[in-house]
Coordinates of C-alpha atoms and ligand atoms in Angstrom, one line a residue:
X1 CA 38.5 -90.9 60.0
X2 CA 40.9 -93.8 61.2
X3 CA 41.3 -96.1 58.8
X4 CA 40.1 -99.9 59.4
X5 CA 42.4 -102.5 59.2
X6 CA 41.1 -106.3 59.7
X7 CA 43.0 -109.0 59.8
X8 CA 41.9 -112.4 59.5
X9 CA 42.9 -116.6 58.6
X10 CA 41.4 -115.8 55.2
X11 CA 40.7 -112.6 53.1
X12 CA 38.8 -113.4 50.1
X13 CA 37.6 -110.4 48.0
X14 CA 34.0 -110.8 46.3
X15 CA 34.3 -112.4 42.8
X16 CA 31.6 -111.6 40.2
X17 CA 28.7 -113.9 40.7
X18 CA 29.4 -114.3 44.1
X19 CA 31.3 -118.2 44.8
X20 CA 31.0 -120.1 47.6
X21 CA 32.5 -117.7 50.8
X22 CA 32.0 -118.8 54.2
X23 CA 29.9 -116.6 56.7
X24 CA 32.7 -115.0 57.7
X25 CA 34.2 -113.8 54.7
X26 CA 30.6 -112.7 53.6
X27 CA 30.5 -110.5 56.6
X28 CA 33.9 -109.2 56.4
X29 CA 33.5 -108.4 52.6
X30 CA 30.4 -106.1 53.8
X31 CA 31.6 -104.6 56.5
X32 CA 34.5 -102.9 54.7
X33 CA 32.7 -102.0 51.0
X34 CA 32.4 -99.1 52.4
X35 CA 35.2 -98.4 53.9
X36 CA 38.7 -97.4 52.6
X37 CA 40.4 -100.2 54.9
X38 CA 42.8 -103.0 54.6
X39 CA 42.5 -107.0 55.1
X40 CA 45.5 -108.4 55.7
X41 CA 45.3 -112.3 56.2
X42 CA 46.5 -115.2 54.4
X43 CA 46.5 -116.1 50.5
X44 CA 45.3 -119.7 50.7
X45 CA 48.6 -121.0 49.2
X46 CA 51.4 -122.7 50.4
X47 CA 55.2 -122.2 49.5
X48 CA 58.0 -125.2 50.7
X49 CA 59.1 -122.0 52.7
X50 CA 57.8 -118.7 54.1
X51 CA 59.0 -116.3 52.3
X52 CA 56.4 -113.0 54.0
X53 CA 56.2 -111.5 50.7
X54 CA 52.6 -109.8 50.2
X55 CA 50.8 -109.5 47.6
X56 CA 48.0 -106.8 47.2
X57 CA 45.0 -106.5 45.6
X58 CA 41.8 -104.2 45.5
X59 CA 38.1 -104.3 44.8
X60 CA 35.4 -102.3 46.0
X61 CA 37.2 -100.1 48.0
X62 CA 38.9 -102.5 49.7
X63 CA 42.9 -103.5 49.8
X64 CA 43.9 -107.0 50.2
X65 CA 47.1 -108.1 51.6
X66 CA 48.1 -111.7 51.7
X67 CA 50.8 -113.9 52.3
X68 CA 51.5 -117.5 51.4
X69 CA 52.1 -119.6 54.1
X70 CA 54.7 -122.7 54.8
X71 CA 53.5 -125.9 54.0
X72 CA 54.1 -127.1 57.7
X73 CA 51.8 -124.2 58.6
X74 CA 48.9 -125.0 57.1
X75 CA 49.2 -128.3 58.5
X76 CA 49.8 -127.4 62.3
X77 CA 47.9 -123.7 62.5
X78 CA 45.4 -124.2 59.7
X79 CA 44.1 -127.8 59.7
X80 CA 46.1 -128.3 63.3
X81 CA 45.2 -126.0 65.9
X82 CA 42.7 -123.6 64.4
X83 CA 40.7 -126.6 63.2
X84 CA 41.1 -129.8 65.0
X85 CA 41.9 -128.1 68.4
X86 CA 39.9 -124.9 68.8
X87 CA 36.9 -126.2 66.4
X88 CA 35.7 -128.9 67.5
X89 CA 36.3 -127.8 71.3
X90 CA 34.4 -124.3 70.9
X91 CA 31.9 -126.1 69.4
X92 CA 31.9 -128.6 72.8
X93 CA 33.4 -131.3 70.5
X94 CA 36.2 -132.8 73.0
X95 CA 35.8 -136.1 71.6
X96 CA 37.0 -134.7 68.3
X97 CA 39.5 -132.5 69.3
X98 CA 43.2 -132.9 69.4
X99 CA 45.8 -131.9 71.7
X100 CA 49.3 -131.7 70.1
X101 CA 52.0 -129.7 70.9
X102 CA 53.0 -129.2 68.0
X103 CA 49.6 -127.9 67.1
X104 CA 50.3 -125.0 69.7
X105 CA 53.4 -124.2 68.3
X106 CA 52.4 -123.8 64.7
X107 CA 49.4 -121.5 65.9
X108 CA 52.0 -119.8 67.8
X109 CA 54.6 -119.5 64.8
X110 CA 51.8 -118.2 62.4
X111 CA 50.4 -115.4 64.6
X112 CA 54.3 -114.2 64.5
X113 CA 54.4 -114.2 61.3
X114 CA 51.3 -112.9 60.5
X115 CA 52.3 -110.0 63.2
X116 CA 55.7 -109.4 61.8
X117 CA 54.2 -109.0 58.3
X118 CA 51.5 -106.3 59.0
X119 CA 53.4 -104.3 61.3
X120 CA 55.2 -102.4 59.1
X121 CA 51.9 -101.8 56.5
X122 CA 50.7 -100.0 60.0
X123 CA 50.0 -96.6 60.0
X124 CA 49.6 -94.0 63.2
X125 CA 46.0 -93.8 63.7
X126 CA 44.5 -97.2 62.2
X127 CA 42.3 -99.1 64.1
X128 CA 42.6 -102.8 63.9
X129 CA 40.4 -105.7 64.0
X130 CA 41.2 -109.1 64.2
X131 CA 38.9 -112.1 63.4
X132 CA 38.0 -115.3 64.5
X133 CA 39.6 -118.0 66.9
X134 CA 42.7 -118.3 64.2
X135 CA 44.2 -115.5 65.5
X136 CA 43.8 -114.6 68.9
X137 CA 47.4 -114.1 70.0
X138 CA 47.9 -111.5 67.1
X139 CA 47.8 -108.7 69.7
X140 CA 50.0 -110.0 72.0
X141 CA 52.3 -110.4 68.9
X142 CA 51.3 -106.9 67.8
X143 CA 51.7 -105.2 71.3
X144 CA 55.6 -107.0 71.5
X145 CA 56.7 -105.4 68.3
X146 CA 55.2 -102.1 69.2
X147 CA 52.6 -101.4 68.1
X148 CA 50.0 -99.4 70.2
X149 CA 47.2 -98.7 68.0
X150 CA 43.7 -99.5 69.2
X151 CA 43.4 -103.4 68.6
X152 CA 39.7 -105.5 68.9
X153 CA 38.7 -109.0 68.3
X154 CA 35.9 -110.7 67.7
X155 CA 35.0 -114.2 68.2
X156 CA 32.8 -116.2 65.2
X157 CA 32.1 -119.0 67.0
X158 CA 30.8 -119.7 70.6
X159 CA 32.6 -119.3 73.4
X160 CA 32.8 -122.6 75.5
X161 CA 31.6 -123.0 78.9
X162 CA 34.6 -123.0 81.0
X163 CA 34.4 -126.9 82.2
X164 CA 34.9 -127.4 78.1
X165 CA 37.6 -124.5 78.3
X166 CA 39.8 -126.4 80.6
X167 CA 40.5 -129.3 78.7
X168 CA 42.4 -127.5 76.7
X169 CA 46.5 -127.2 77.7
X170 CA 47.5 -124.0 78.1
X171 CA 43.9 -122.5 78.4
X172 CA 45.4 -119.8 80.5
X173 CA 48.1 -118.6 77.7
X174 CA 44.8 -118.4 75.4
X175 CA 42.9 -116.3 77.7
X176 CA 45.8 -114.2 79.1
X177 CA 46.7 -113.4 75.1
X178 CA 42.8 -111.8 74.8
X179 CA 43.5 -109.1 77.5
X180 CA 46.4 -107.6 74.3
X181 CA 43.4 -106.8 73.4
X182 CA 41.0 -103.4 74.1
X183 CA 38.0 -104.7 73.0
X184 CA 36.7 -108.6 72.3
X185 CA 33.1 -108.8 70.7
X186 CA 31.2 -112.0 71.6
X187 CA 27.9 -113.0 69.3
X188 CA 25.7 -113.8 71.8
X189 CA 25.6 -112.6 75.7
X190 CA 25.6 -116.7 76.4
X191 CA 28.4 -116.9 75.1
X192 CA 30.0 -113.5 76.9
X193 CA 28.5 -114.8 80.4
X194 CA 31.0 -118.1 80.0
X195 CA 33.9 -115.7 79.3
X196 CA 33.0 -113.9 82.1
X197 CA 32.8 -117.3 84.3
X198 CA 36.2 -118.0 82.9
X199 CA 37.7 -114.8 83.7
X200 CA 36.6 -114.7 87.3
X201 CA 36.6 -118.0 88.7
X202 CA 39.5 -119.2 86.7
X203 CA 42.0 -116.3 86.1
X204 CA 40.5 -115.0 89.3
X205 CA 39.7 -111.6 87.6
X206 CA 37.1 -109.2 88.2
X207 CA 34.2 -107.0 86.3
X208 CA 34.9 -103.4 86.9
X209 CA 32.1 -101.0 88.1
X210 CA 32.6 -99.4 84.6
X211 CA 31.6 -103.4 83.1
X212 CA 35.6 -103.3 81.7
X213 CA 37.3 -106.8 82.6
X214 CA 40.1 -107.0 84.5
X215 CA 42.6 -109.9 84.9
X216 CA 46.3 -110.7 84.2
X217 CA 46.9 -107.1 85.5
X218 CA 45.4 -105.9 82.4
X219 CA 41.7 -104.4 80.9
X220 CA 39.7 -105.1 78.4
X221 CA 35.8 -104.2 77.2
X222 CA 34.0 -107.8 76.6
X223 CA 30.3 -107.2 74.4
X224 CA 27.6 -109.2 73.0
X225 CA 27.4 -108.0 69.7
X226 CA 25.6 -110.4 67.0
X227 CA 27.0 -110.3 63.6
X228 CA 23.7 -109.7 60.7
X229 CA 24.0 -109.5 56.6
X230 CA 24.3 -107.1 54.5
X231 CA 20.4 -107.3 54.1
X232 CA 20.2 -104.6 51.6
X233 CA 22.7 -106.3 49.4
X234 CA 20.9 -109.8 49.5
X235 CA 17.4 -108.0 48.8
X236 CA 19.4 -106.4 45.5
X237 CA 21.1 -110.3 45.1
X238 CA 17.5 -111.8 45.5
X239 CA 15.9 -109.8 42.6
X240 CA 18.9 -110.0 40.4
X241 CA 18.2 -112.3 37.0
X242 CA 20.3 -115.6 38.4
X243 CA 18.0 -115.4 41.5
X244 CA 14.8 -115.1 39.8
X245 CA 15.9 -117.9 37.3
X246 CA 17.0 -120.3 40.0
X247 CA 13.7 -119.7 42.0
X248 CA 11.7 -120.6 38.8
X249 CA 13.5 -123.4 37.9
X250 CA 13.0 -124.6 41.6
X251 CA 9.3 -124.1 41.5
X252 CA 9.1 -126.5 38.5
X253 CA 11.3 -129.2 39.7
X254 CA 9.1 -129.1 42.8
X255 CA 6.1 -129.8 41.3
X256 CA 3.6 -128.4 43.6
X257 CA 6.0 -130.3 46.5
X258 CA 6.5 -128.6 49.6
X259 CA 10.2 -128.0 49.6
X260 CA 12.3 -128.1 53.7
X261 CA 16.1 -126.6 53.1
X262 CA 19.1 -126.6 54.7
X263 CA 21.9 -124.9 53.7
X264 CA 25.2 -125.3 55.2
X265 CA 29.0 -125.9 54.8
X266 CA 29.9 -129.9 55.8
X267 CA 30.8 -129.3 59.2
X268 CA 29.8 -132.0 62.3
X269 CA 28.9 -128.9 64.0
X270 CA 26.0 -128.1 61.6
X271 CA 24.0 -131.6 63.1
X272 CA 23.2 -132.6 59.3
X273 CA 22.6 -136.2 60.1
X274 CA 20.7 -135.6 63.2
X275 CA 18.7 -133.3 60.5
X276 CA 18.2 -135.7 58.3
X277 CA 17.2 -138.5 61.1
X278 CA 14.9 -136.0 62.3
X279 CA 13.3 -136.2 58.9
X280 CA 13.2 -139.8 58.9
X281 CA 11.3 -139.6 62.0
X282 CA 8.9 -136.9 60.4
X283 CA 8.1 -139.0 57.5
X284 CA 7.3 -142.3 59.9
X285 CA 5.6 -140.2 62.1
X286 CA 3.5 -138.8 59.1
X287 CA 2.9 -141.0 56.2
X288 CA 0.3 -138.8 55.3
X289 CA 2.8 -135.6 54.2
X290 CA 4.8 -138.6 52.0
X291 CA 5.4 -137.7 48.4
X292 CA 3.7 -134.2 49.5
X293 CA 7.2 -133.4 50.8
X294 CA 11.1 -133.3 49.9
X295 CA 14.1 -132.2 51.5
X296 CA 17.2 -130.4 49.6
X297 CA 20.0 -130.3 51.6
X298 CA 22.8 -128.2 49.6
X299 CA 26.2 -129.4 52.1
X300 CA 29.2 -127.5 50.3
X301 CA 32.7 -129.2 51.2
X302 CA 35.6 -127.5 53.4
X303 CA 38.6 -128.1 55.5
X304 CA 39.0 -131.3 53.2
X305 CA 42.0 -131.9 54.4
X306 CA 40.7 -132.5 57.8
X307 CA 40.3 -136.2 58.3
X308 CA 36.5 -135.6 60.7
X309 CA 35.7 -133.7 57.8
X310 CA 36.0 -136.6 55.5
X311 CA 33.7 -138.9 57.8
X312 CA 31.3 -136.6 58.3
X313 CA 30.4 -136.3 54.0
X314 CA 30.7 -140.3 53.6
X315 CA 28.3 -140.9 56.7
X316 CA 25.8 -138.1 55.5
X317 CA 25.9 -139.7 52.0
X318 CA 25.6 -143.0 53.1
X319 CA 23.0 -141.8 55.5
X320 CA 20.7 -139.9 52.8
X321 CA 21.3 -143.1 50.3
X322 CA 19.7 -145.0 53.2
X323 CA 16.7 -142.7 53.8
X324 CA 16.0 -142.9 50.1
X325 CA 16.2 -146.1 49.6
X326 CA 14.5 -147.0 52.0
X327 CA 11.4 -144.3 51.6
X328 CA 11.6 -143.5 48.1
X329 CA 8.9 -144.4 45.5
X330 CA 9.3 -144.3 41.7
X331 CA 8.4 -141.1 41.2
X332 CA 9.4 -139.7 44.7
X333 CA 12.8 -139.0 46.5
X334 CA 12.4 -137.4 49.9
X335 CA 16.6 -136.3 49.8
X336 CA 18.2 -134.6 47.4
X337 CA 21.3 -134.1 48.8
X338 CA 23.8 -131.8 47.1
X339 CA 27.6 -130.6 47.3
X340 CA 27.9 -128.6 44.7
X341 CA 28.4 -124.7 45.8
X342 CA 25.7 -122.2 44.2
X343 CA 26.2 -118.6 43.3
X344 CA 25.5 -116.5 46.2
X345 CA 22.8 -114.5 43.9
X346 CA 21.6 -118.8 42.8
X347 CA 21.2 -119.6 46.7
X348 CA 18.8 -116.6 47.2
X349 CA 16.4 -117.9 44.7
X350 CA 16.7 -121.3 46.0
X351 CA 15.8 -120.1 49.5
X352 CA 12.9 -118.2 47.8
X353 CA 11.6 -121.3 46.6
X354 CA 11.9 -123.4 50.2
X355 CA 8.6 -123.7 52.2
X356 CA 10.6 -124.4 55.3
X357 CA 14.1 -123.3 56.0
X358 CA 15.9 -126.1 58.7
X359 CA 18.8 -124.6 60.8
X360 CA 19.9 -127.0 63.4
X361 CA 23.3 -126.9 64.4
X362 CA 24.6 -128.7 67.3
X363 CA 26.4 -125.2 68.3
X364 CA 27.1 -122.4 66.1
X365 CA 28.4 -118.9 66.7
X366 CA 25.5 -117.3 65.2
X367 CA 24.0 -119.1 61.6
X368 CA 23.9 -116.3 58.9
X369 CA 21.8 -118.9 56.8
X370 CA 19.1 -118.4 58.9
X371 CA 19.0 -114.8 58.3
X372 CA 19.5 -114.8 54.7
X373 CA 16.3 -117.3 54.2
X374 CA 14.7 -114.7 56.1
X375 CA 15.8 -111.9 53.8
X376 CA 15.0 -114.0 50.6
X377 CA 11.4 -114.2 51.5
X378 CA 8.8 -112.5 49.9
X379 CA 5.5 -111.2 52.5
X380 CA 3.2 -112.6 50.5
X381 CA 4.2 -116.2 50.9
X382 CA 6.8 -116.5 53.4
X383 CA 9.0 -119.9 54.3
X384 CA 8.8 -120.8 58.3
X385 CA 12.3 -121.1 59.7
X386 CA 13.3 -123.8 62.5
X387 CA 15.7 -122.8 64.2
X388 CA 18.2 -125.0 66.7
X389 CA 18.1 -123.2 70.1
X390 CA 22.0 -124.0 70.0
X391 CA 22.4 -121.4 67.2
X392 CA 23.5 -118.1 68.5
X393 CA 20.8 -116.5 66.1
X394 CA 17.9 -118.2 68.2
X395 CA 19.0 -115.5 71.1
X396 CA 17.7 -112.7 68.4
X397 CA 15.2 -114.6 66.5
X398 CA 12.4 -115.5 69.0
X399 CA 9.6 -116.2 66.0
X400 CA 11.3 -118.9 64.4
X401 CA 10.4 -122.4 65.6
X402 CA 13.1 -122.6 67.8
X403 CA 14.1 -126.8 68.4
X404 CA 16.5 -128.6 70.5
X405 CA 18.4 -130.7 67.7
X406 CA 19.1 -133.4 69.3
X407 CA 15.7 -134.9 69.6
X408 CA 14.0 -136.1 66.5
X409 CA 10.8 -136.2 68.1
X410 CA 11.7 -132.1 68.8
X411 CA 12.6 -131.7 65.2
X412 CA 9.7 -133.7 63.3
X413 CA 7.1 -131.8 65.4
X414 CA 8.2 -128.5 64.4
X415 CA 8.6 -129.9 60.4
X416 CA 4.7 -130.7 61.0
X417 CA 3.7 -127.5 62.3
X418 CA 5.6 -125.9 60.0
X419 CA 4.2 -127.3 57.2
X420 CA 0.3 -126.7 58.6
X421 CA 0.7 -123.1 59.6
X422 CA -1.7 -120.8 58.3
X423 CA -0.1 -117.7 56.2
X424 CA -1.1 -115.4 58.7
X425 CA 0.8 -116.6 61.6
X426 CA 3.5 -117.4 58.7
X427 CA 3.1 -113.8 57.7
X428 CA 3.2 -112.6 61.5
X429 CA 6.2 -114.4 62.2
X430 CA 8.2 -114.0 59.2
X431 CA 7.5 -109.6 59.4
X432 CA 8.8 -109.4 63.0
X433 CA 11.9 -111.6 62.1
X434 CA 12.3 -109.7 58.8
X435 CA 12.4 -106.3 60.7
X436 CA 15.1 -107.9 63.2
X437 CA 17.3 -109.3 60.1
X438 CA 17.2 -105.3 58.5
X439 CA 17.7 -103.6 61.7
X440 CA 20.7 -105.5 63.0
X441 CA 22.7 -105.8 60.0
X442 CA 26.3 -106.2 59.3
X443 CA 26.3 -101.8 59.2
X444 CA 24.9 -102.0 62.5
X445 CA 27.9 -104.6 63.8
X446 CA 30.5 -102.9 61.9
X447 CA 29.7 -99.6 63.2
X448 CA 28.8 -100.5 67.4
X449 CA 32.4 -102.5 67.1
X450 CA 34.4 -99.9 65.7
X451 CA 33.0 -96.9 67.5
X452 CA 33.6 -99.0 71.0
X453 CA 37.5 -99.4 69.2
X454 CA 37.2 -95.6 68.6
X455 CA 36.6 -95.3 72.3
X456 CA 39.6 -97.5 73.5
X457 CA 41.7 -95.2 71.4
X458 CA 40.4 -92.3 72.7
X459 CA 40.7 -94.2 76.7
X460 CA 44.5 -93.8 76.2
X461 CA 46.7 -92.2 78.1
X462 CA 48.5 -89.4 76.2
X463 CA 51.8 -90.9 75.4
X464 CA 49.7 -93.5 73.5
X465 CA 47.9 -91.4 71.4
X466 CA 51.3 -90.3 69.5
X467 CA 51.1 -94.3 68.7
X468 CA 52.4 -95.7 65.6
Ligands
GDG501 C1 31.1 -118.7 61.0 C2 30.3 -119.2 62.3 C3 28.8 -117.3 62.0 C4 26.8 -122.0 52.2 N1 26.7 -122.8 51.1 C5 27.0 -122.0 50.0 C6 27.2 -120.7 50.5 N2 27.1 -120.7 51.8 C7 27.3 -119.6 52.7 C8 25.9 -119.2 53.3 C9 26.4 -118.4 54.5 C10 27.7 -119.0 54.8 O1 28.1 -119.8 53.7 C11 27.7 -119.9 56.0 O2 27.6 -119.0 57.1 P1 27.2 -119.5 58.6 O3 27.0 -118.3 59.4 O4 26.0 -120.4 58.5 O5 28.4 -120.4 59.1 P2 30.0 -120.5 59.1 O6 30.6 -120.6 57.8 O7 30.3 -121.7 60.0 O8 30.5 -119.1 59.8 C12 28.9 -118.8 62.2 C13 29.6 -116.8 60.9 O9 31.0 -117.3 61.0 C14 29.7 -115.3 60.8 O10 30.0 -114.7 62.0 O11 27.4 -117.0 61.8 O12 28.2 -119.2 63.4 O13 30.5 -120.6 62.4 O14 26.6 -117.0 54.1 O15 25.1 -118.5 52.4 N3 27.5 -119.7 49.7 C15 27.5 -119.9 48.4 N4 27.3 -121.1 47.8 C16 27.0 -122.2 48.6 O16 26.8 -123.3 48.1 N5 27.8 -118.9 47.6

């Protein structure tokens, strides 16, 4: 068997107790545990001057290789181009993004380095699989230096429609840098069909009888495949002792309150405040459900150093003081709102405990927080999810209460059903989405990507099969 070697921004190996990760890293982290493979990406620190020395590191089977990166890196690929360009554009965000050159350049720089560091930790028959928007010229950079290996990608995050595309300089050098690619792996088919657009009516490529793409005189195979957990692993995580304890001591600070959650890293593309307005609206709306009701909204910081990050925590702060303030009674507050990050194992008693899950992003990739609420349930009395139709998860999980965030009237409906639906259309609903959560797991991702990367390397022509 090949071995598997992903490369991505950040490679962060499971720590006992499970700290904060994003969904990314979760996903990544079980998809390799069991596999012998190697993730290669960056440390986290900065040095005054890149130096490419790796360090290496193993747990669970897996090998981690990092490298620090240059100050002036982190600044113009990290917090630069990776996340004030292609962020907030992917998520359809033009009025927050930036366009600097020397953005582009730093993204450019890093994917060197990043390229010129793994290719000699290479080996003949590995398979490799790059993550996320960071990185999407590491084939190109790859391909240049030699090496011929089968290469994939996969995109996190949505894939913009193409009006939103081409606002972005040099949209064309993006796109052209996928087709280093054999195979790119999109969450959703919405998100594929704009790709798709993009490739024909802008690069003025075609689909091949065969469904390949075509375009920049080279192939590629484009899929739909929607990322899942690791469900087994969360149902283990959800009966551990920290789980069970933070469910308990949830059920007794809730008093016989009905309990909505969100759960989500601060990010504008997460619609927190248009969450919490929406909850506003419910409890104006519905006087009657006041004091019968709370929210908890755990919000765990990142990309600090991003200055839209920093708005986005003091507005949601200022904007849950407000809602309390102004709706709270003595013994009564309808927001707790929280930044401290929980223990993986912590957060699946917590979303035990929740009555109603609320997942309402503005545009998201796919929302792995709405399938681990759904794996943390228990049939006897499950939560209702509500679930923005923005997600990419809403495209797979059709029983939810799927919403359109933007309206509050939308969103404080849906709370009110929510909270008057009988157990056995709760039961109903939540079975059907639990099967969906187990069947298309992380396993099943992992194993559709790589055997479609096992076919590209088998699609090549002899002289590059003797790759190295
Ligand atoms: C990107 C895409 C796509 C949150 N708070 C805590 C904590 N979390 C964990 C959750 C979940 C993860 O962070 C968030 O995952 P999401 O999928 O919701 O979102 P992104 O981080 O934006 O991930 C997204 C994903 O990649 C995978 O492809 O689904 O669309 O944007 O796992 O549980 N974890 C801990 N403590 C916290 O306080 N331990």
């Amino acid at each position: 068997m090949s071995r598997l070697v992903v490369v991505s921004n950040r490679v962060s190996l499971p720590e006992p107790g499970g700290a904060s990760q994003g969904g990314l890293a979760v996903a990544i982290n079980a998809a390799l545990r069991q596999y012998s493979g190697l993730w290669f990406g960056w440390s986290g620190q900065s040095t005054p001057e890149f130096t490419g020395r790796i360090s290496t590191r193993s747990a669970e089977g897996v090998t981690a290789a990092t490298i620090d990166l240059e100050e002036q890196d982190v600044h113009e690929y990290y917090n630069g181009f990776a996340n004030r360009t292609l962020w907030p554009l992917f998520h359809y965000r033009i009025d927050l993004t930036a366009f600097e050159r020397a953005y582009g350049s730093g993204y450019a720089r890093v994917n060197r380095r990043f390229a010129e560091t793994l290719r000699p930790l290479i080996e003949r028959d590995d398979m490799i699989w790059v993550q996320d928007y960071h990185l999407i010229p590491m084939a190109r950079e790859l391909r240049e230096r030699g090496v011929e290996n089968a290469i994939g990608f996969f995109l996190h995050i949505p894939w913009p429609a193409r009006e939103i595309l081409v606002t972005l300089p040099r949209h064309q050098q993006l796109v052209e840098a996928l087709f280093h690619y054999d195979v790119v792996g999109f969450q959703t088919q919405e998100w594929l069909d704009a790709f798709i657009a993009y490739v024909r009516y802008e690069a003025g490529g075609e689909v091949l009888p065969d469904g390949g793409l075509r375009a920049f005189g080279r192939t590629l195979r484009a899929v739909a495949l929607p990322i899942g957990l690791d469900a087994e692993e969360f149902a283990t995580m959800a009966a551990s002792a920290p789980a069970v304890e933070s469910f308990e001591r949830m059920q007794e600070s809730k008093i016989g309150r009905k309990m909505l959650l969100g759960v989500d890293r601060l990010d504008y593309s997460k619609g927190l405040e248009e969450r919490l307005m929406a909850f506003e609206r419910f409890l104006a709306d519905h006087p009657e459900h006041k004091r019968e009701v709370f929210m908890l909204q755990i919000s765990t910081h990142t990309r600090s150093d991003v200055e839209e990050y920093q708005d986005i925590s003091a507005r949601l702060d200022a904007l849950s003081g407000r809602i309390n303030g102004a709706c709270a009674e003595m013994d009564w507050i309808p927001v707790r709102n929280v930044h401290r990050p929980h223990g993986r194992d912590e957060l699946a008693g917590i979303y035990r405990a929740a009555d109603v899950c609320l997942v309402t992003p503005l545009r998201d990739g796919m929302n792995l927080v709405a399938k681990e609420f759904v794996a943390s349930q228990v049939e006897d009395d499950p939560g209702v999810l509500i679930l923005s139709r923005f997600a990419g998860a809403a495209s797979q999980m059709k029983e939810a209460l799927i919403v359109n965030p933007f309206s509050q009237e939308d969103v404080a409906d849906a709370i009110n059903r929510a909270l008057k639906m009988d157990i056995s259309e709760r039961r109903a609903r939540w079975r059907t989405l639990h099967e969906g959560v187990a069947k298309h797991d992380v396993a099943a991702w992992r194993n559709a990507f790589v055997m479609l990367l096992e076919g590209a390397g088998l699609e090549q022509p002899p002289e590059k099969s003797n790759r190295k």
